[in-house]
Tab-separated table of C-alpha atoms in Angstrom:
chain	number	residue	atom	x	y	z
A	254	MET	CA	36.983	1.793	5.744
A	255	ARG	CA	35.268	3.110	8.784
A	256	TYR	CA	36.717	0.681	11.416
A	257	PRO	CA	40.268	-0.457	11.236
A	258	ASN	CA	40.849	-4.280	13.317
A	259	THR	CA	37.754	-5.558	11.353
A	260	GLY	CA	37.376	-8.259	8.736
A	261	LEU	CA	35.208	-5.741	6.506
A	262	TYR	CA	37.994	-3.230	6.844
A	263	TYR	CA	40.867	-5.662	5.648
A	264	PHE	CA	38.313	-6.863	2.842
A	265	GLY	CA	38.090	-3.366	1.530
A	266	LYS	CA	41.763	-2.446	1.678
A	267	SER	CA	43.500	-5.804	0.328
A	268	LEU	CA	40.449	-6.008	-2.425
A	269	GLY	CA	41.483	-2.404	-3.575
A	270	LYS	CA	44.958	-2.732	-3.782
A	271	ALA	CA	44.616	-5.547	-5.580
A	272	LEU	CA	42.104	-4.291	-8.318
A	273	ILE	CA	44.479	-1.369	-8.647
A	274	GLU	CA	47.446	-3.674	-9.471
A	275	GLU	CA	45.441	-6.075	-11.576
A	276	ASN	CA	43.357	-3.178	-13.438
A	277	ASP	CA	44.183	-2.791	-16.908
A	278	PRO	CA	42.587	0.475	-19.138
A	279	ARG	CA	39.369	-0.848	-18.986
A	280	PHE	CA	38.306	0.898	-16.067
A	281	ASN	CA	38.574	4.450	-14.196
A	282	LEU	CA	38.779	3.399	-10.655
A	283	ASN	CA	37.126	5.270	-8.114
A	284	TYR	CA	37.303	4.673	-4.011
A	285	PHE	CA	34.403	5.955	-1.818
A	286	LEU	CA	35.894	6.251	1.283
A	287	TYR	CA	34.227	7.280	4.819
A	288	ASP	CA	36.170	10.325	5.521
A	289	THR	CA	39.294	12.363	4.747
A	290	ALA	CA	41.227	10.304	7.235
A	291	THR	CA	41.281	7.197	5.173
A	292	THR	CA	44.802	7.082	3.744
A	293	GLU	CA	45.280	3.574	2.747
A	294	PHE	CA	45.106	4.480	-0.897
A	295	ASP	CA	47.059	7.653	-1.020
A	296	GLY	CA	49.497	7.736	-4.134
A	297	ASP	CA	47.719	5.192	-6.018
A	298	GLY	CA	46.404	7.169	-8.740
A	299	VAL	CA	42.733	6.472	-8.093
A	300	LYS	CA	39.776	9.066	-7.713
A	301	LYS	CA	38.744	9.342	-4.362
A	302	ILE	CA	35.364	10.474	-3.240
A	303	TYR	CA	34.426	10.730	0.407
A	304	LEU	CA	31.067	10.068	1.652
A	305	GLU	CA	28.753	12.399	3.695
A	306	LYS	CA	26.022	11.772	6.061
A	307	TYR	CA	23.520	13.088	3.377
A	308	HIS	CA	24.632	10.372	0.668
A	309	LYS	CA	22.647	8.107	3.240
A	310	LEU	CA	19.360	9.862	1.688
A	311	PHE	CA	20.806	10.351	-1.865
A	312	PHE	CA	23.742	10.562	-4.157
A	313	PHE	CA	23.424	12.571	-7.288
A	314	ASN	CA	25.641	10.599	-9.851
A	315	ARG	CA	27.379	13.370	-10.966
A	316	HIS	CA	30.587	11.442	-12.098
A	317	ARG	CA	28.478	9.299	-14.084
A	318	ILE	CA	29.408	5.989	-12.881
A	319	LYS	CA	28.464	2.840	-14.593
A	320	LEU	CA	28.946	0.287	-11.928
A	321	PHE	CA	28.865	0.415	-8.408
A	322	HIS	CA	30.123	-2.481	-6.565
A	323	PHE	CA	29.073	-2.189	-2.640
A	324	THR	CA	31.770	-4.672	-0.815
A	325	ASP	CA	29.740	-5.651	2.174
A	326	GLN	CA	25.879	-6.250	2.469
A	327	PHE	CA	25.231	-3.123	4.383
A	328	SER	CA	27.711	-0.528	3.111
A	329	ARG	CA	27.148	3.004	3.867
A	330	LEU	CA	25.948	3.850	0.509
A	331	SER	CA	22.696	1.987	-0.243
A	332	PRO	CA	22.319	0.572	-3.769
A	333	LYS	CA	18.669	2.339	-3.925
A	334	LYS	CA	20.427	5.881	-3.921
A	335	VAL	CA	22.656	5.206	-7.200
A	336	SER	CA	21.597	4.599	-10.881
A	337	GLY	CA	24.336	2.403	-12.846
A	338	LYS	CA	24.736	-1.836	-12.806
A	339	LYS	CA	25.204	-2.898	-8.907
A	340	ILE	CA	27.212	-5.590	-7.798
A	341	LEU	CA	26.681	-6.360	-3.653
A	342	THR	CA	28.947	-8.556	-2.037
A	343	ILE	CA	27.568	-10.710	0.937
A	344	HIS	CA	29.875	-11.907	3.384
A	345	ASP	CA	27.489	-13.638	5.502
A	346	ILE	CA	24.298	-14.568	7.154
A	347	ASN	CA	25.529	-15.254	10.332
A	348	GLN	CA	22.587	-13.914	12.576
A	349	LYS	CA	21.147	-17.581	11.268
A	350	HIS	CA	23.936	-18.893	13.145
A	351	GLU	CA	23.347	-16.642	16.137
A	352	ASN	CA	21.103	-16.754	18.953
A	353	THR	CA	19.445	-14.454	17.180
A	354	SER	CA	15.458	-14.119	17.538
A	355	ALA	CA	13.148	-14.814	15.211
A	356	LYS	CA	11.981	-10.953	14.978
A	357	ALA	CA	15.203	-9.716	14.432
A	358	LEU	CA	16.419	-12.292	11.754
A	359	LYS	CA	13.227	-11.549	9.783
A	360	HIS	CA	14.156	-7.755	10.249
A	361	TYR	CA	17.648	-8.403	9.142
A	362	LEU	CA	16.459	-10.703	6.197
A	363	GLY	CA	13.939	-8.013	4.804
A	364	LYS	CA	16.977	-5.143	4.662
A	365	LEU	CA	18.975	-7.801	3.299
A	366	GLY	CA	16.567	-8.727	0.338
A	367	ASP	CA	15.865	-5.025	-0.171
A	368	ARG	CA	19.430	-4.885	-1.244
A	369	ILE	CA	19.660	-7.843	-2.740
A	370	TYR	CA	16.572	-7.364	-5.030
A	371	SER	CA	18.255	-3.590	-6.025
A	372	CYS	CA	21.383	-5.126	-7.020
A	373	ASP	CA	22.393	-6.811	-11.074
A	374	ARG	CA	24.668	-9.219	-9.346
A	375	ILE	CA	25.141	-10.906	-6.109
A	376	VAL	CA	28.551	-12.187	-5.026
A	377	ALA	CA	29.295	-14.504	-1.563
A	378	ILE	CA	32.406	-15.351	-0.235
A	379	SER	CA	32.274	-18.998	0.398
A	380	ASN	CA	29.996	-21.885	-1.277
A	381	PHE	CA	28.724	-21.747	2.322
A	382	ALA	CA	27.551	-18.133	2.313
A	383	ALA	CA	25.935	-18.675	-1.079
A	384	SER	CA	23.901	-21.744	-0.031
A	385	ASP	CA	22.917	-19.472	3.216
A	386	ILE	CA	21.765	-16.864	0.502
A	387	LEU	CA	19.905	-19.264	-1.501
A	388	GLY	CA	18.053	-20.631	1.307
A	389	TYR	CA	16.081	-17.266	2.026
A	390	PHE	CA	16.274	-15.794	-1.516
A	391	PRO	CA	15.981	-18.755	-4.106
A	392	ASP	CA	15.188	-16.619	-6.882
A	393	VAL	CA	18.733	-14.819	-7.192
A	394	ALA	CA	20.294	-18.245	-8.195
A	395	ASP	CA	21.253	-16.938	-11.731
A	396	ARG	CA	22.591	-13.532	-10.458
A	397	LEU	CA	24.716	-15.452	-7.748
A	398	SER	CA	28.455	-16.547	-7.690
A	399	VAL	CA	31.083	-17.141	-5.291
A	400	ILE	CA	34.501	-15.267	-5.506
A	401	TYR	CA	37.088	-16.495	-2.610
A	402	ASN	CA	38.620	-13.922	-0.462
A	403	GLY	CA	42.402	-13.660	-0.750
A	404	ALA	CA	44.764	-13.623	2.167
A	405	ASP	CA	47.246	-11.450	2.861
A	406	LYS	CA	50.584	-12.758	3.145
A	407	LEU	CA	51.927	-11.067	5.787
A	408	GLU	CA	55.825	-9.793	6.394
A	409	LEU	CA	57.307	-9.521	9.687
A	410	LYS	CA	59.165	-6.408	10.130
A	411	SER	CA	62.803	-7.374	11.301
A	412	GLY	CA	63.581	-6.573	15.158
A	413	HIS	CA	59.807	-5.568	15.555
A	414	GLU	CA	58.504	-6.464	19.088
A	415	PRO	CA	54.578	-6.272	20.115
A	416	ALA	CA	53.314	-4.193	22.482
A	417	TYR	CA	52.416	-7.193	24.858
A	418	GLU	CA	55.269	-10.289	24.130
A	419	PRO	CA	54.423	-13.568	25.913
A	420	GLN	CA	56.399	-15.116	28.558
A	421	LYS	CA	55.994	-18.630	27.535
A	422	PRO	CA	55.254	-20.806	24.445
A	423	PHE	CA	51.800	-19.845	23.165
A	424	LEU	CA	48.369	-20.137	21.138
A	425	PHE	CA	47.029	-17.076	19.388
A	426	THR	CA	43.664	-16.339	18.075
A	427	ILE	CA	42.345	-12.855	16.842
A	428	GLY	CA	38.680	-11.672	15.846
A	429	ILE	CA	36.094	-8.973	17.694
A	430	VAL	CA	36.036	-10.779	21.060
A	431	ALA	CA	32.069	-11.471	20.589
A	432	ALA	CA	30.109	-14.711	21.565
A	433	LYS	CA	30.031	-15.708	17.919
A	434	LYS	CA	33.615	-16.638	17.996
A	435	ASN	CA	33.163	-18.861	20.877
A	436	PHE	CA	36.798	-17.863	22.297
A	437	HIS	CA	35.744	-18.765	26.052
A	438	VAL	CA	36.531	-22.596	25.203
A	439	LEU	CA	39.861	-21.728	24.587
A	440	PRO	CA	41.278	-21.708	28.257
A	441	ALA	CA	40.421	-25.450	28.448
A	442	LEU	CA	43.578	-26.049	25.970
A	443	LEU	CA	46.049	-24.652	28.331
A	444	ALA	CA	44.898	-27.536	31.122
A	445	ASN	CA	47.895	-29.517	32.032
A	446	ASN	CA	50.459	-27.471	30.117
A	447	ASP	CA	52.445	-24.120	30.536
A	448	LEU	CA	51.170	-22.423	27.196
A	449	GLU	CA	49.742	-19.103	27.304
A	450	LEU	CA	46.626	-17.716	25.316
A	451	ILE	CA	46.876	-14.598	23.203
A	452	ILE	CA	43.369	-13.261	22.033
A	453	SER	CA	43.573	-10.091	19.985
A	454	GLY	CA	40.540	-7.700	19.120
A	455	ILE	CA	38.034	-5.391	19.917
A	456	THR	CA	36.742	-6.376	23.121
A	457	SER	CA	33.583	-6.348	24.868
A	458	PRO	CA	31.310	-7.608	28.141
A	459	TYR	CA	32.048	-11.097	26.548
A	460	GLN	CA	35.512	-11.199	27.502
A	461	ASP	CA	34.245	-11.869	31.217
A	462	THR	CA	32.746	-14.869	30.107
A	463	ILE	CA	36.471	-15.980	28.829
A	464	MET	CA	38.196	-15.117	31.772
A	465	GLU	CA	35.426	-17.088	34.178
A	466	GLU	CA	36.471	-20.043	32.109
A	467	ALA	CA	39.988	-19.127	32.641
A	468	LYS	CA	39.241	-19.444	36.396
A	469	LYS	CA	37.693	-22.771	36.010
A	470	TYR	CA	40.931	-24.269	34.475
A	471	GLY	CA	43.332	-22.257	36.833
A	472	CYS	CA	45.223	-20.595	34.130
A	473	VAL	CA	43.711	-16.584	34.330
A	474	ASP	CA	47.271	-15.755	34.357
A	475	ARG	CA	48.122	-17.152	31.195
A	476	VAL	CA	44.881	-15.747	29.211
A	477	LYS	CA	45.842	-12.051	27.704
A	478	LEU	CA	43.362	-10.402	25.997
A	479	THR	CA	45.219	-7.550	24.153
A	480	GLY	CA	42.375	-5.601	22.763
A	481	PRO	CA	43.332	-4.508	18.840
A	482	VAL	CA	46.798	-5.108	17.467
A	483	SER	CA	48.527	-3.164	14.811
A	484	ASP	CA	49.561	-5.370	11.829
A	485	ASP	CA	53.246	-5.543	12.679
A	486	ASP	CA	52.148	-6.734	15.982
A	487	LYS	CA	49.335	-9.337	14.531
A	488	THR	CA	52.201	-10.616	12.281
A	489	TRP	CA	54.383	-10.850	15.202
A	490	TYR	CA	51.998	-13.642	16.974
A	491	TYR	CA	51.041	-15.655	13.679
A	492	LYS	CA	54.867	-16.020	13.212
A	493	ASN	CA	55.644	-16.587	16.451
A	494	CYS	CA	52.878	-19.043	18.182
A	495	GLU	CA	52.789	-22.718	18.682
A	496	ALA	CA	49.315	-23.278	16.940
A	497	PHE	CA	46.360	-20.782	15.868
A	498	VAL	CA	43.014	-21.654	17.442
A	499	PHE	CA	39.520	-20.472	16.148
A	500	PRO	CA	36.691	-22.128	17.437
A	501	SER	CA	34.217	-19.533	15.788
A	502	ILE	CA	30.653	-20.812	15.358
A	503	ALA	CA	29.693	-17.894	12.602
A	504	GLU	CA	31.998	-17.068	9.747
A	505	GLY	CA	31.647	-16.517	5.912
A	506	PHE	CA	34.986	-16.721	5.093
A	507	GLY	CA	37.427	-17.006	8.053
A	508	LEU	CA	40.128	-14.825	6.813
A	509	PRO	CA	42.455	-15.262	10.160
A	510	VAL	CA	42.762	-19.169	9.006
A	511	ILE	CA	44.580	-18.561	5.932
A	512	GLU	CA	46.441	-15.570	7.466
A	513	ALA	CA	47.843	-17.987	9.765
A	514	MET	CA	48.660	-21.007	7.216
A	515	HIS	CA	50.842	-18.628	5.292
A	516	PHE	CA	53.206	-19.332	8.157
A	517	GLY	CA	53.075	-22.702	7.841
A	518	LYS	CA	51.065	-22.836	11.735
A	519	PRO	CA	49.160	-25.886	12.473
A	520	VAL	CA	45.326	-24.533	12.731
A	521	PHE	CA	42.638	-25.402	14.639
A	522	ILE	CA	39.270	-24.802	13.935
A	523	SER	CA	35.828	-25.752	14.542
A	524	THR	CA	33.322	-27.141	12.151
A	525	ARG	CA	30.928	-24.842	11.794
A	526	THR	CA	29.601	-22.468	9.007
A	527	SER	CA	32.062	-21.830	6.410
A	528	LEU	CA	35.063	-23.191	8.258
A	529	PRO	CA	35.408	-26.454	6.812
A	530	GLU	CA	35.319	-25.457	3.427
A	531	ILE	CA	37.978	-22.816	3.920
A	532	GLY	CA	40.406	-24.749	6.121
A	533	GLY	CA	40.074	-28.285	3.896
A	534	ASP	CA	42.576	-30.983	4.993
A	535	ALA	CA	45.211	-28.448	5.980
A	536	ALA	CA	43.286	-27.575	9.194
A	537	TYR	CA	42.611	-29.591	12.490
A	538	TYR	CA	39.143	-29.738	13.599
A	539	PHE	CA	37.338	-29.570	17.432
A	540	ASN	CA	34.920	-32.438	17.262
A	541	SER	CA	32.913	-30.562	19.894
A	542	PHE	CA	33.290	-27.815	22.671
A	543	ASP	CA	34.384	-30.292	25.569
A	544	GLY	CA	37.351	-29.419	27.207
A	545	GLU	CA	38.447	-33.065	27.466
A	546	ASP	CA	37.876	-33.578	23.837
A	547	MET	CA	39.347	-30.234	22.366
A	548	GLN	CA	42.588	-30.912	24.672
A	549	GLN	CA	42.852	-34.491	23.039
A	550	VAL	CA	41.806	-33.043	19.268
A	551	PHE	CA	44.975	-30.453	20.545
A	552	GLN	CA	47.231	-33.011	21.516
A	553	ASN	CA	46.667	-35.274	18.786
A	554	GLY	CA	46.970	-32.790	16.070
A	555	MET	CA	49.961	-31.041	17.527
A	556	GLN	CA	51.664	-34.622	17.221
A	557	HIS	CA	50.259	-35.438	13.619
A	558	PHE	CA	51.789	-31.795	12.434
A	559	ASN	CA	55.424	-32.266	13.609
A	560	GLU	CA	55.578	-35.879	13.090
A	561	HIS	CA	54.439	-34.994	9.465
A	562	ASN	CA	56.011	-31.878	8.634
A	563	MET	CA	52.675	-30.679	7.731
A	564	ALA	CA	53.866	-27.057	7.401
A	565	ALA	CA	54.563	-27.486	3.639
A	566	LYS	CA	51.215	-28.592	2.861
A	567	VAL	CA	49.613	-25.814	5.180
A	568	MET	CA	51.581	-22.993	3.224
A	569	ALA	CA	50.471	-24.402	0.122
A	570	HIS	CA	46.792	-24.607	1.100
A	571	ALA	CA	47.016	-21.027	1.834
A	572	SER	CA	48.590	-20.060	-0.995
A	573	LYS	CA	45.164	-20.791	-3.148
A	574	TYR	CA	43.863	-17.933	-1.404
A	575	ASN	CA	45.382	-14.779	-2.890
A	576	TRP	CA	44.131	-11.093	-3.756
A	577	GLY	CA	45.237	-11.294	-7.160
A	578	ASN	CA	43.140	-14.114	-8.035
A	579	THR	CA	40.166	-12.475	-6.136
A	580	ALA	CA	40.605	-8.964	-8.342
A	581	ARG	CA	40.794	-10.492	-11.610
A	582	GLN	CA	37.584	-12.558	-11.230
A	583	TYR	CA	35.825	-9.283	-9.745
A	584	LEU	CA	37.223	-7.363	-12.709
A	585	GLN	CA	35.932	-9.444	-15.017
A	586	LEU	CA	32.807	-9.607	-13.646
A	587	TYR	CA	32.508	-6.029	-13.450
A	588	GLN	CA	33.128	-6.427	-17.536
A	589	ASP	CA	30.115	-9.032	-17.567
A	590	CYS	CA	27.686	-6.722	-15.715
A	591	ILE	CA	28.594	-3.498	-17.503
A	592	ASN	CA	27.878	-5.609	-20.719
A	593	ASP	CA	24.753	-7.318	-19.717
A	594	ARG	CA	21.625	-5.430	-21.600
């Protein structure tokens, strides 16, 4: 819960709330939070334990916790620092799919393996992520399972207006503005039309690459990087966009894809990593990142979406991914892990 506006933050927030809702008297739930400013679970009747810097060195299990669930592969609290059964959720090995040097990848895999072999059960958030894990750690197959993420069905507050309101019909995307998200290919979609492109998320120097591409297509004034946005602004953009576009080249799941589908929006995504698995036949796919080819895919996809009234199919697909199902699977895994001898 340390960094809002990130996928891991929303995973922790949404799964945590679903575990509370789906729990039965089997478990007394505790939540380990980064600092006292975290208020996501206030009033939910769970015990909150705040992590301190010294917990990186040691964690005295004075609460006699039977099972720890590490909800991402490099959580602040290390599996080696605690006693009891341990479950580790791995979201991706994106370094394999990015421009990571062999030395850096080896170092990353060493740290990851250290955590994997310290845990009793491993969870991947997609079959694609599971395949990546087994490619490097085949001996954990008997401890590995796949539990898909849920996706929040966001509700727009009546009368809400975003901090930046587009003046024209617009395309929307969201995520950390980094090379792995591949957002710089998107200005090509603004050629020969009057659409705007809204990109929301934590910014970085990579934004300069995006704007350089916008210059090539003469659409600098129609590309808006908003920076991080509130949940209400994000919901407004999902609900009001013409389409959601997500050309990422490294995803363990791709939560924004399903969030957009909840609104019955046409979704255009890449064929890389986990995205075809999550988007299924309810999404449209960029065959390449060539500008003209992307424009053709977009035009054909929008025509197909409108002619075949695809919104209902898209929303039905999104409904498969809900946090209640995810939480129930984790609760069963907790029970199974505790019962292992």
